[in-house]
Amino acid sequence: MVFPVPEAWAERAHMDAAGYEAAWKRVQADPEGFWKEVAGRLDWIKAPTKIKDVSYAKEDFHIRWFEDGVLNVSANCLDRHLPTRADDVAFIWEGDNPAQSRKITYREAHEEVCRMANVLKSRGVAKGDRVTIYLPMIPEAAYAMLACARIGAVHSVVFGGFSPDSLAGRIQDCDSRLVITADEGLRGGKVVPLMRNVAAALEDCPGVDTVLVVSRTGADVPMKAGRDIPYGPERAAAGVDCAPEPMNAEDPLFILYTSGSTGKPKGVLHTTGGYAVWASWTHELVFDYRPGEIYWCTADVGWVTGHSYIVYGPLANAATSVIFEGVPNYPTSSRFWEVIDKHQVEIFYTAPTALRALMREGEAPVQRTSRKSLRLLGSVGEPINPEAWLWYHRVVGEGRCPIVDTWWQTETGACLVSPLPGATALKPGSATKPLPGVYLQLVDAEGKVLDGATSGNLCITDSWPGQMRTVYGDHQRFFDTYFSTYPGKYFTGDGCRRDEDGYYWITGRVDDVINVSGHRMGTAEIESALVGHHDVAEAAVVGFPHDIKGQGIYAYVTLKADVQPTENLRKDLVLWVRQEIGPFAAPDAIQWAPGLPKTRSGKIMRRILRKVAENDLGNLGDTSTLADPAVVDDLVKNRIGR
Ligand code: WTA
């Protein structure tokens, strides 16, 4: 099934089909000239003359873009719009409670960011320092990011759903001295105890000397004298001007922790010039954005989608960006569509997991609303199944709105593979084609390059400006994780099919990363939480297909010898993981496993565990190499029936 480009879109588009072809030709013929021109969309204090300097080779590994350029991202997102657009709306904030919303102009956003930047400076934060941001979806979250960018501090935003332990690990890893949080958050009518979590986390973070506490609910939260400082009075006393710090293009802009197959979450580091160019360029192309249009990305700023497509990309493009504090089904499952009507949203960008959950409620909650303002829909975070795609298109968009299914990763900074609404015919479930200058390649397990219509592991053979630059504090891990599996290439960790038209269909992770309701997790992190429980001897976690979440979490747990498996213990373990990592990491199924399938050298055969969790029993493969093949019979017999 193919949906052709609507004529009106081809006419209005920044890039139509011919433009896309032409851009590909130009970037191949003259990459430096092409990227120099793209970089020209930003305001540079000193324009770059060196455009690209990249080697993926082991001996000489480095990634640099626009390296002699100087700019400030906060100035690009705010100051440069002031002469002509000061009264345009930068943010529309929609509260968890539908009675609460607010519009913030570029002038106001600039003032708020300057105030917060001045507060940070007065507390001793200087260029290069790391600041941890643990806030709900309130405008201060965006101000905090931009305030850091303004003074050259490196922000690390931690999603408000993370536990005190997870927060502490992230604060310690990047050695933040200052944390910005709120008294409480509000989501779906429930309180999120942010300050309480921070207080618990800081018991393990002696390096933090200042916590700025934004008042969201006004609740009476414990404040430690000398360390915890209410933000309100500081803000009121701060100056409304703060000169933006000139930053080198390769100076760090932010760290964002994300999960990999092994070990602790990695601090993905993005730098200033390349990231800002990429977020801004892709936001304009993929959403065909023009200033004045009302644009809403429903992600949380705690994830990369919120960084690139609520804050940096849209603001660099003088957009009006909606910040939504709530959830899709509160107070009712019409909420998304009501917010669209209320603010006349034209471009709407969300995750398949939300769509699948809303789809289950039927069409009535959608049809109660008008949605006439909508022109373009987007999807991100996980593969969108064709059924959900078609529902999104037919019911939400009433057949008139193209859907941009955007594939990318925390590591890639912003979109790499996506349809362009004026250029690309759509196929439900396919992220379609790479943006100009993104060189995709499919390889087999041995690294052999696969041509034509085929399936394989998705690699990228050359750099793009928004690529991550390092793992914070561990450059070797950066190289080993992404560039050593297939030498000379960036390996994404995703499996992918390419069809006869050259369209790409992402099939999901091929490593031990799982994607649960769009939340990316390493199975190793959940295992490590489980074995931290005093009754657990060993644990193995795999993903399994889940109708709403995309993937669910299936845990095999071996208890210590004297421990009885009980329903209470099962509940206790679920609670334990929620507390250790965060509510979104709670296992969907826990199977008691007297033994795990291991090779004679002691390696757990995850392939078998995945098959059992998927109920795909005809396909267990060769189990004869296992140390104890009988283990598998027990796993099969006692699998959690679904
Ligand atoms: C998956 C989120 C299919 C993929 C922006 C990737 C997708 C991981 C899509 C990155 C998509 C993201 N279609 N799969 N449109 N978008 N993914 O770092 O497996 O949270 O590797 O970044 O999400 O997740 P991350």
PDB file of N, CA, C and O in Angstrom, residues 391-442:
ATOM      1  N   TRP A 391      -4.652   3.553  11.396  1.00  0.00           N
ATOM      2  CA  TRP A 391      -5.629   4.172  12.310  1.00  0.00           C
ATOM      3  C   TRP A 391      -5.301   5.654  12.504  1.00  0.00           C
ATOM      4  O   TRP A 391      -6.173   6.518  12.439  1.00  0.00           O
ATOM      5  N   TYR A 392      -4.031   5.923  12.733  1.00  0.00           N
ATOM      6  CA  TYR A 392      -3.532   7.297  12.890  1.00  0.00           C
ATOM      7  C   TYR A 392      -3.927   8.125  11.658  1.00  0.00           C
ATOM      8  O   TYR A 392      -4.457   9.227  11.764  1.00  0.00           O
ATOM      9  N   HIS A 393      -3.702   7.545  10.505  1.00  0.00           N
ATOM     10  CA  HIS A 393      -3.944   8.243   9.252  1.00  0.00           C
ATOM     11  C   HIS A 393      -5.442   8.461   9.009  1.00  0.00           C
ATOM     12  O   HIS A 393      -5.890   9.569   8.734  1.00  0.00           O
ATOM     13  N   ARG A 394      -6.217   7.398   9.187  1.00  0.00           N
ATOM     14  CA  ARG A 394      -7.648   7.442   8.837  1.00  0.00           C
ATOM     15  C   ARG A 394      -8.469   8.152   9.902  1.00  0.00           C
ATOM     16  O   ARG A 394      -9.259   9.036   9.590  1.00  0.00           O
ATOM     17  N   VAL A 395      -8.234   7.769  11.187  1.00  0.00           N
ATOM     18  CA  VAL A 395      -9.112   8.285  12.238  1.00  0.00           C
ATOM     19  C   VAL A 395      -8.621   9.653  12.743  1.00  0.00           C
ATOM     20  O   VAL A 395      -9.366  10.622  12.743  1.00  0.00           O
ATOM     21  N   VAL A 396      -7.354   9.731  13.136  1.00  0.00           N
ATOM     22  CA  VAL A 396      -6.844  10.991  13.687  1.00  0.00           C
ATOM     23  C   VAL A 396      -6.721  12.040  12.584  1.00  0.00           C
ATOM     24  O   VAL A 396      -7.195  13.170  12.720  1.00  0.00           O
ATOM     25  N   GLY A 397      -6.108  11.670  11.479  1.00  0.00           N
ATOM     26  CA  GLY A 397      -5.826  12.646  10.418  1.00  0.00           C
ATOM     27  C   GLY A 397      -6.900  12.715   9.352  1.00  0.00           C
ATOM     28  O   GLY A 397      -6.770  13.473   8.393  1.00  0.00           O
ATOM     29  N   GLU A 398      -7.939  11.935   9.504  1.00  0.00           N
ATOM     30  CA  GLU A 398      -9.052  11.905   8.543  1.00  0.00           C
ATOM     31  C   GLU A 398      -8.566  11.804   7.104  1.00  0.00           C
ATOM     32  O   GLU A 398      -9.126  12.412   6.191  1.00  0.00           O
ATOM     33  N   GLY A 399      -7.482  11.064   6.937  1.00  0.00           N
ATOM     34  CA  GLY A 399      -6.984  10.781   5.597  1.00  0.00           C
ATOM     35  C   GLY A 399      -6.266  11.931   4.923  1.00  0.00           C
ATOM     36  O   GLY A 399      -5.687  11.760   3.857  1.00  0.00           O
ATOM     37  N   ARG A 400      -6.268  13.133   5.557  1.00  0.00           N
ATOM     38  CA  ARG A 400      -5.668  14.266   4.835  1.00  0.00           C
ATOM     39  C   ARG A 400      -4.245  14.588   5.275  1.00  0.00           C
ATOM     40  O   ARG A 400      -3.564  15.371   4.627  1.00  0.00           O
ATOM     41  N   CYS A 401      -3.766  13.983   6.370  1.00  0.00           N
ATOM     42  CA  CYS A 401      -2.455  14.360   6.908  1.00  0.00           C
ATOM     43  C   CYS A 401      -1.405  13.295   6.623  1.00  0.00           C
ATOM     44  O   CYS A 401      -1.555  12.151   7.044  1.00  0.00           O
ATOM     45  N   PRO A 402      -0.331  13.659   5.940  1.00  0.00           N
ATOM     46  CA  PRO A 402       0.771  12.700   5.793  1.00  0.00           C
ATOM     47  C   PRO A 402       1.331  12.329   7.165  1.00  0.00           C
ATOM     48  O   PRO A 402       1.213  13.109   8.112  1.00  0.00           O
ATOM     49  N   ILE A 403       1.933  11.136   7.272  1.00  0.00           N
ATOM     50  CA  ILE A 403       2.583  10.721   8.519  1.00  0.00           C
ATOM     51  C   ILE A 403       4.083  10.609   8.270  1.00  0.00           C
ATOM     52  O   ILE A 403       4.507   9.874   7.372  1.00  0.00           O
ATOM     53  N   VAL A 404       4.865  11.325   9.072  1.00  0.00           N
ATOM     54  CA  VAL A 404       6.310  11.147   8.982  1.00  0.00           C
ATOM     55  C   VAL A 404       6.752  10.187  10.098  1.00  0.00           C
ATOM     56  O   VAL A 404       6.664  10.504  11.275  1.00  0.00           O
ATOM     57  N   ASP A 405       7.179   9.006   9.700  1.00  0.00           N
ATOM     58  CA  ASP A 405       7.675   7.990  10.640  1.00  0.00           C
ATOM     59  C   ASP A 405       9.181   8.166  10.699  1.00  0.00           C
ATOM     60  O   ASP A 405       9.900   7.818   9.772  1.00  0.00           O
ATOM     61  N   THR A 406       9.643   8.756  11.804  1.00  0.00           N
ATOM     62  CA  THR A 406      11.030   9.213  11.885  1.00  0.00           C
ATOM     63  C   THR A 406      11.887   8.231  12.671  1.00  0.00           C
ATOM     64  O   THR A 406      11.636   7.990  13.850  1.00  0.00           O
ATOM     65  N   TRP A 407      12.894   7.677  12.040  1.00  0.00           N
ATOM     66  CA  TRP A 407      13.819   6.781  12.751  1.00  0.00           C
ATOM     67  C   TRP A 407      15.066   7.544  13.164  1.00  0.00           C
ATOM     68  O   TRP A 407      15.694   8.214  12.352  1.00  0.00           O
ATOM     69  N   TRP A 408      15.410   7.405  14.413  1.00  0.00           N
ATOM     70  CA  TRP A 408      16.672   7.970  14.903  1.00  0.00           C
ATOM     71  C   TRP A 408      16.937   7.465  16.293  1.00  0.00           C
ATOM     72  O   TRP A 408      16.209   6.602  16.793  1.00  0.00           O
ATOM     73  N   GLN A 409      17.986   7.976  16.940  1.00  0.00           N
ATOM     74  CA  GLN A 409      18.433   7.482  18.243  1.00  0.00           C
ATOM     75  C   GLN A 409      19.027   8.637  19.055  1.00  0.00           C
ATOM     76  O   GLN A 409      19.419   9.651  18.485  1.00  0.00           O
ATOM     77  N   THR A 410      19.129   8.420  20.365  1.00  0.00           N
ATOM     78  CA  THR A 410      19.809   9.400  21.209  1.00  0.00           C
ATOM     79  C   THR A 410      21.182   9.724  20.592  1.00  0.00           C
ATOM     80  O   THR A 410      21.607  10.876  20.556  1.00  0.00           O
ATOM     81  N   GLU A 411      21.832   8.697  20.099  1.00  0.00           N
ATOM     82  CA  GLU A 411      23.180   8.842  19.557  1.00  0.00           C
ATOM     83  C   GLU A 411      23.221   9.688  18.284  1.00  0.00           C
ATOM     84  O   GLU A 411      24.243  10.273  17.955  1.00  0.00           O
ATOM     85  N   THR A 412      22.124   9.694  17.531  1.00  0.00           N
ATOM     86  CA  THR A 412      22.153  10.379  16.226  1.00  0.00           C
ATOM     87  C   THR A 412      21.750  11.842  16.345  1.00  0.00           C
ATOM     88  O   THR A 412      21.767  12.562  15.350  1.00  0.00           O
ATOM     89  N   GLY A 413      21.333  12.285  17.532  1.00  0.00           N
ATOM     90  CA  GLY A 413      21.003  13.688  17.757  1.00  0.00           C
ATOM     91  C   GLY A 413      19.611  14.068  17.291  1.00  0.00           C
ATOM     92  O   GLY A 413      18.865  14.722  18.003  1.00  0.00           O
ATOM     93  N   ALA A 414      19.274  13.690  16.098  1.00  0.00           N
ATOM     94  CA  ALA A 414      17.952  13.996  15.540  1.00  0.00           C
ATOM     95  C   ALA A 414      17.721  13.004  14.389  1.00  0.00           C
ATOM     96  O   ALA A 414      18.502  12.071  14.199  1.00  0.00           O
ATOM     97  N   CYS A 415      16.638  13.225  13.632  1.00  0.00           N
ATOM     98  CA  CYS A 415      16.218  12.244  12.604  1.00  0.00           C
ATOM     99  C   CYS A 415      17.288  11.936  11.570  1.00  0.00           C
ATOM    100  O   CYS A 415      17.968  12.837  11.090  1.00  0.00           O
ATOM    101  N   LEU A 416      17.361  10.687  11.198  1.00  0.00           N
ATOM    102  CA  LEU A 416      18.202  10.299  10.057  1.00  0.00           C
ATOM    103  C   LEU A 416      17.377   9.712   8.921  1.00  0.00           C
ATOM    104  O   LEU A 416      17.712   9.873   7.752  1.00  0.00           O
ATOM    105  N   VAL A 417      16.353   8.951   9.258  1.00  0.00           N
ATOM    106  CA  VAL A 417      15.538   8.314   8.222  1.00  0.00           C
ATOM    107  C   VAL A 417      14.097   8.760   8.432  1.00  0.00           C
ATOM    108  O   VAL A 417      13.544   8.581   9.521  1.00  0.00           O
ATOM    109  N   SER A 418      13.506   9.348   7.410  1.00  0.00           N
ATOM    110  CA  SER A 418      12.120   9.819   7.536  1.00  0.00           C
ATOM    111  C   SER A 418      11.602  10.232   6.174  1.00  0.00           C
ATOM    112  O   SER A 418      12.367  10.721   5.337  1.00  0.00           O
ATOM    113  N   PRO A 419      10.306  10.068   5.987  1.00  0.00           N
ATOM    114  CA  PRO A 419       9.714  10.680   4.797  1.00  0.00           C
ATOM    115  C   PRO A 419       9.773  12.202   4.938  1.00  0.00           C
ATOM    116  O   PRO A 419       9.806  12.722   6.057  1.00  0.00           O
ATOM    117  N   LEU A 420       9.794  12.915   3.827  1.00  0.00           N
ATOM    118  CA  LEU A 420       9.563  14.357   3.824  1.00  0.00           C
ATOM    119  C   LEU A 420       8.171  14.540   3.235  1.00  0.00           C
ATOM    120  O   LEU A 420       7.868  13.959   2.190  1.00  0.00           O
ATOM    121  N   PRO A 421       7.329  15.317   3.903  1.00  0.00           N
ATOM    122  CA  PRO A 421       5.911  15.308   3.511  1.00  0.00           C
ATOM    123  C   PRO A 421       5.660  15.753   2.075  1.00  0.00           C
ATOM    124  O   PRO A 421       4.678  15.323   1.471  1.00  0.00           O
ATOM    125  N   GLY A 422       6.541  16.580   1.529  1.00  0.00           N
ATOM    126  CA  GLY A 422       6.341  17.028   0.151  1.00  0.00           C
ATOM    127  C   GLY A 422       7.139  16.239  -0.860  1.00  0.00           C
ATOM    128  O   GLY A 422       7.154  16.569  -2.047  1.00  0.00           O
ATOM    129  N   ALA A 423       7.862  15.205  -0.402  1.00  0.00           N
ATOM    130  CA  ALA A 423       8.778  14.515  -1.314  1.00  0.00           C
ATOM    131  C   ALA A 423       8.567  13.009  -1.397  1.00  0.00           C
ATOM    132  O   ALA A 423       8.861  12.395  -2.418  1.00  0.00           O
ATOM    133  N   THR A 424       8.067  12.404  -0.318  1.00  0.00           N
ATOM    134  CA  THR A 424       8.157  10.954  -0.214  1.00  0.00           C
ATOM    135  C   THR A 424       6.775  10.300  -0.163  1.00  0.00           C
ATOM    136  O   THR A 424       5.966  10.629   0.712  1.00  0.00           O
ATOM    137  N   ALA A 425       6.510   9.383  -1.080  1.00  0.00           N
ATOM    138  CA  ALA A 425       5.287   8.583  -0.986  1.00  0.00           C
ATOM    139  C   ALA A 425       5.416   7.679   0.238  1.00  0.00           C
ATOM    140  O   ALA A 425       6.507   7.198   0.551  1.00  0.00           O
ATOM    141  N   LEU A 426       4.320   7.472   0.945  1.00  0.00           N
ATOM    142  CA  LEU A 426       4.377   6.776   2.233  1.00  0.00           C
ATOM    143  C   LEU A 426       3.961   5.319   2.108  1.00  0.00           C
ATOM    144  O   LEU A 426       3.066   4.983   1.338  1.00  0.00           O
ATOM    145  N   LYS A 427       4.635   4.470   2.893  1.00  0.00           N
ATOM    146  CA  LYS A 427       4.193   3.093   3.055  1.00  0.00           C
ATOM    147  C   LYS A 427       4.014   2.865   4.551  1.00  0.00           C
ATOM    148  O   LYS A 427       4.965   3.059   5.311  1.00  0.00           O
ATOM    149  N   PRO A 428       2.822   2.472   4.977  1.00  0.00           N
ATOM    150  CA  PRO A 428       2.566   2.310   6.415  1.00  0.00           C
ATOM    151  C   PRO A 428       3.540   1.333   7.066  1.00  0.00           C
ATOM    152  O   PRO A 428       3.645   0.191   6.633  1.00  0.00           O
ATOM    153  N   GLY A 429       4.276   1.806   8.066  1.00  0.00           N
ATOM    154  CA  GLY A 429       5.220   0.945   8.766  1.00  0.00           C
ATOM    155  C   GLY A 429       6.658   1.135   8.317  1.00  0.00           C
ATOM    156  O   GLY A 429       7.564   0.588   8.932  1.00  0.00           O
ATOM    157  N   SER A 430       6.869   1.933   7.291  1.00  0.00           N
ATOM    158  CA  SER A 430       8.239   2.163   6.827  1.00  0.00           C
ATOM    159  C   SER A 430       8.672   3.586   7.134  1.00  0.00           C
ATOM    160  O   SER A 430       7.938   4.540   6.887  1.00  0.00           O
ATOM    161  N   ALA A 431       9.907   3.721   7.678  1.00  0.00           N
ATOM    162  CA  ALA A 431      10.479   5.057   7.890  1.00  0.00           C
ATOM    163  C   ALA A 431      10.970   5.631   6.554  1.00  0.00           C
ATOM    164  O   ALA A 431      11.526   6.724   6.523  1.00  0.00           O
ATOM    165  N   THR A 432      10.768   4.907   5.514  1.00  0.00           N
ATOM    166  CA  THR A 432      11.052   5.252   4.105  1.00  0.00           C
ATOM    167  C   THR A 432      12.535   5.439   3.811  1.00  0.00           C
ATOM    168  O   THR A 432      13.260   4.467   3.774  1.00  0.00           O
ATOM    169  N   LYS A 433      13.015   6.687   3.649  1.00  0.00           N
ATOM    170  CA  LYS A 433      14.357   6.881   3.077  1.00  0.00           C
ATOM    171  C   LYS A 433      15.232   7.776   3.942  1.00  0.00           C
ATOM    172  O   LYS A 433      14.727   8.610   4.687  1.00  0.00           O
ATOM    173  N   PRO A 434      16.554   7.632   3.767  1.00  0.00           N
ATOM    174  CA  PRO A 434      17.466   8.479   4.555  1.00  0.00           C
ATOM    175  C   PRO A 434      17.411   9.939   4.106  1.00  0.00           C
ATOM    176  O   PRO A 434      17.197  10.221   2.929  1.00  0.00           O
ATOM    177  N   LEU A 435      17.635  10.843   5.042  1.00  0.00           N
ATOM    178  CA  LEU A 435      17.768  12.253   4.685  1.00  0.00           C
ATOM    179  C   LEU A 435      19.022  12.422   3.833  1.00  0.00           C
ATOM    180  O   LEU A 435      19.951  11.606   3.909  1.00  0.00           O
ATOM    181  N   PRO A 436      19.080  13.477   3.028  1.00  0.00           N
ATOM    182  CA  PRO A 436      20.266  13.695   2.194  1.00  0.00           C
ATOM    183  C   PRO A 436      21.533  13.707   3.045  1.00  0.00           C
ATOM    184  O   PRO A 436      21.579  14.366   4.091  1.00  0.00           O
ATOM    185  N   GLY A 437      22.527  12.941   2.616  1.00  0.00           N
ATOM    186  CA  GLY A 437      23.800  12.907   3.329  1.00  0.00           C
ATOM    187  C   GLY A 437      23.889  11.838   4.397  1.00  0.00           C
ATOM    188  O   GLY A 437      24.897  11.752   5.089  1.00  0.00           O
ATOM    189  N   VAL A 438      22.842  11.026   4.541  1.00  0.00           N
ATOM    190  CA  VAL A 438      22.868   9.929   5.518  1.00  0.00           C
ATOM    191  C   VAL A 438      23.058   8.614   4.753  1.00  0.00           C
ATOM    192  O   VAL A 438      22.168   8.190   4.023  1.00  0.00           O
ATOM    193  N   TYR A 439      24.223   8.012   4.937  1.00  0.00           N
ATOM    194  CA  TYR A 439      24.600   6.850   4.129  1.00  0.00           C
ATOM    195  C   TYR A 439      24.332   5.549   4.880  1.00  0.00           C
ATOM    196  O   TYR A 439      25.128   5.133   5.724  1.00  0.00           O
ATOM    197  N   LEU A 440      23.192   4.934   4.579  1.00  0.00           N
ATOM    198  CA  LEU A 440      22.813   3.703   5.260  1.00  0.00           C
ATOM    199  C   LEU A 440      23.426   2.504   4.557  1.00  0.00           C
ATOM    200  O   LEU A 440      23.663   2.520   3.340  1.00  0.00           O
ATOM    201  N   GLN A 441      23.650   1.464   5.336  1.00  0.00           N
ATOM    202  CA  GLN A 441      24.130   0.217   4.747  1.00  0.00           C
ATOM    203  C   GLN A 441      23.588  -0.948   5.571  1.00  0.00           C
ATOM    204  O   GLN A 441      23.515  -0.852   6.801  1.00  0.00           O
ATOM    205  N   LEU A 442      23.199  -2.025   4.892  1.00  0.00           N
ATOM    206  CA  LEU A 442      22.792  -3.233   5.606  1.00  0.00           C
ATOM    207  C   LEU A 442      23.907  -4.262   5.482  1.00  0.00           C
ATOM    208  O   LEU A 442      24.466  -4.452   4.395  1.00  0.00           O
TER     209      LEU A 442
END
